[in-house]
Amino acid sequence: MTLILSIHPAAQLFAILLALYAAYLGFQRAQSLHFNKSARFLRERHVIAGTIALISMLGGIAAGFIMVNRYLLNPDMGLHETVAMVLLPLGVFGLFSGFFIYLNPKPRKFLPAIHGINNLLILLLAMVQIVTGIKVYLRYVLNW
């Protein structure tokens, strides 16, 4: 059972690392778009990394709830669960706004800025999830 419950944190860590890479690529675009600095934007790589990261994070939220209900019999997840519920609509918005920008390429500043701010908020909340997830893992999986 410990192995099964270890898949969620490992997969989410991978998703968060991939999201950090997508954010790095997006920051290159923000530099040129908003700060008048010359920077190369690897658009396709940003889209692929961001899409995989957000879909993985959203899938991880679903997998987390399934695993908790199946194996841990609904323990109190506290802040970890609350932050996941905040991340859910932000992740959906990040995914759909990113697809809209990608599929409708135009010179625009507002939507990419909102998309970037939204996804940076996702990354900040993901850092909270790492801390709260470690506490949950130690308490319920390792019984510390």
Phi, psi and omega in degrees: 000324180300321179297314180298317181286349177272345180294317182303306181295325179293315180294321179292323177297317176301315180298319180293318178297319178294322177295323176297321177295316178298322178295319177301314179295320178295327178295328176300318179292318180298323178300315182283325185282320188248340185242011177051038176250142179284121180210141179276129180251116177273081188303308183298317180296319178298315181296314181295311181297315181295319180296311180298318181297311183291319177296320178295318179296316179295318176296325178294326176296313179297314181297321178300315179295319179297314182294320179297314181291328183278315189254330185254359175054052174057055173287167179282110181272348175056231184298328180299316179289319180298314179295324177300321180290331175286322180294329185304303180292328177296320179294319178296316178297316179301318180294309184288323178293322177296316177297320179298313179298317182292318184278345179234068185291119177213157172290112179214155180240322188293305183298316176299326178293315178297317177302313181294316179296316177304312184287332172292323175297320176301315180296319178298315178293329176296326176294322175298318180297326177298312181295310181291327179294322176298317179297316179297315181299314179296320184287310190264332182265311181269354179056045177269000000 
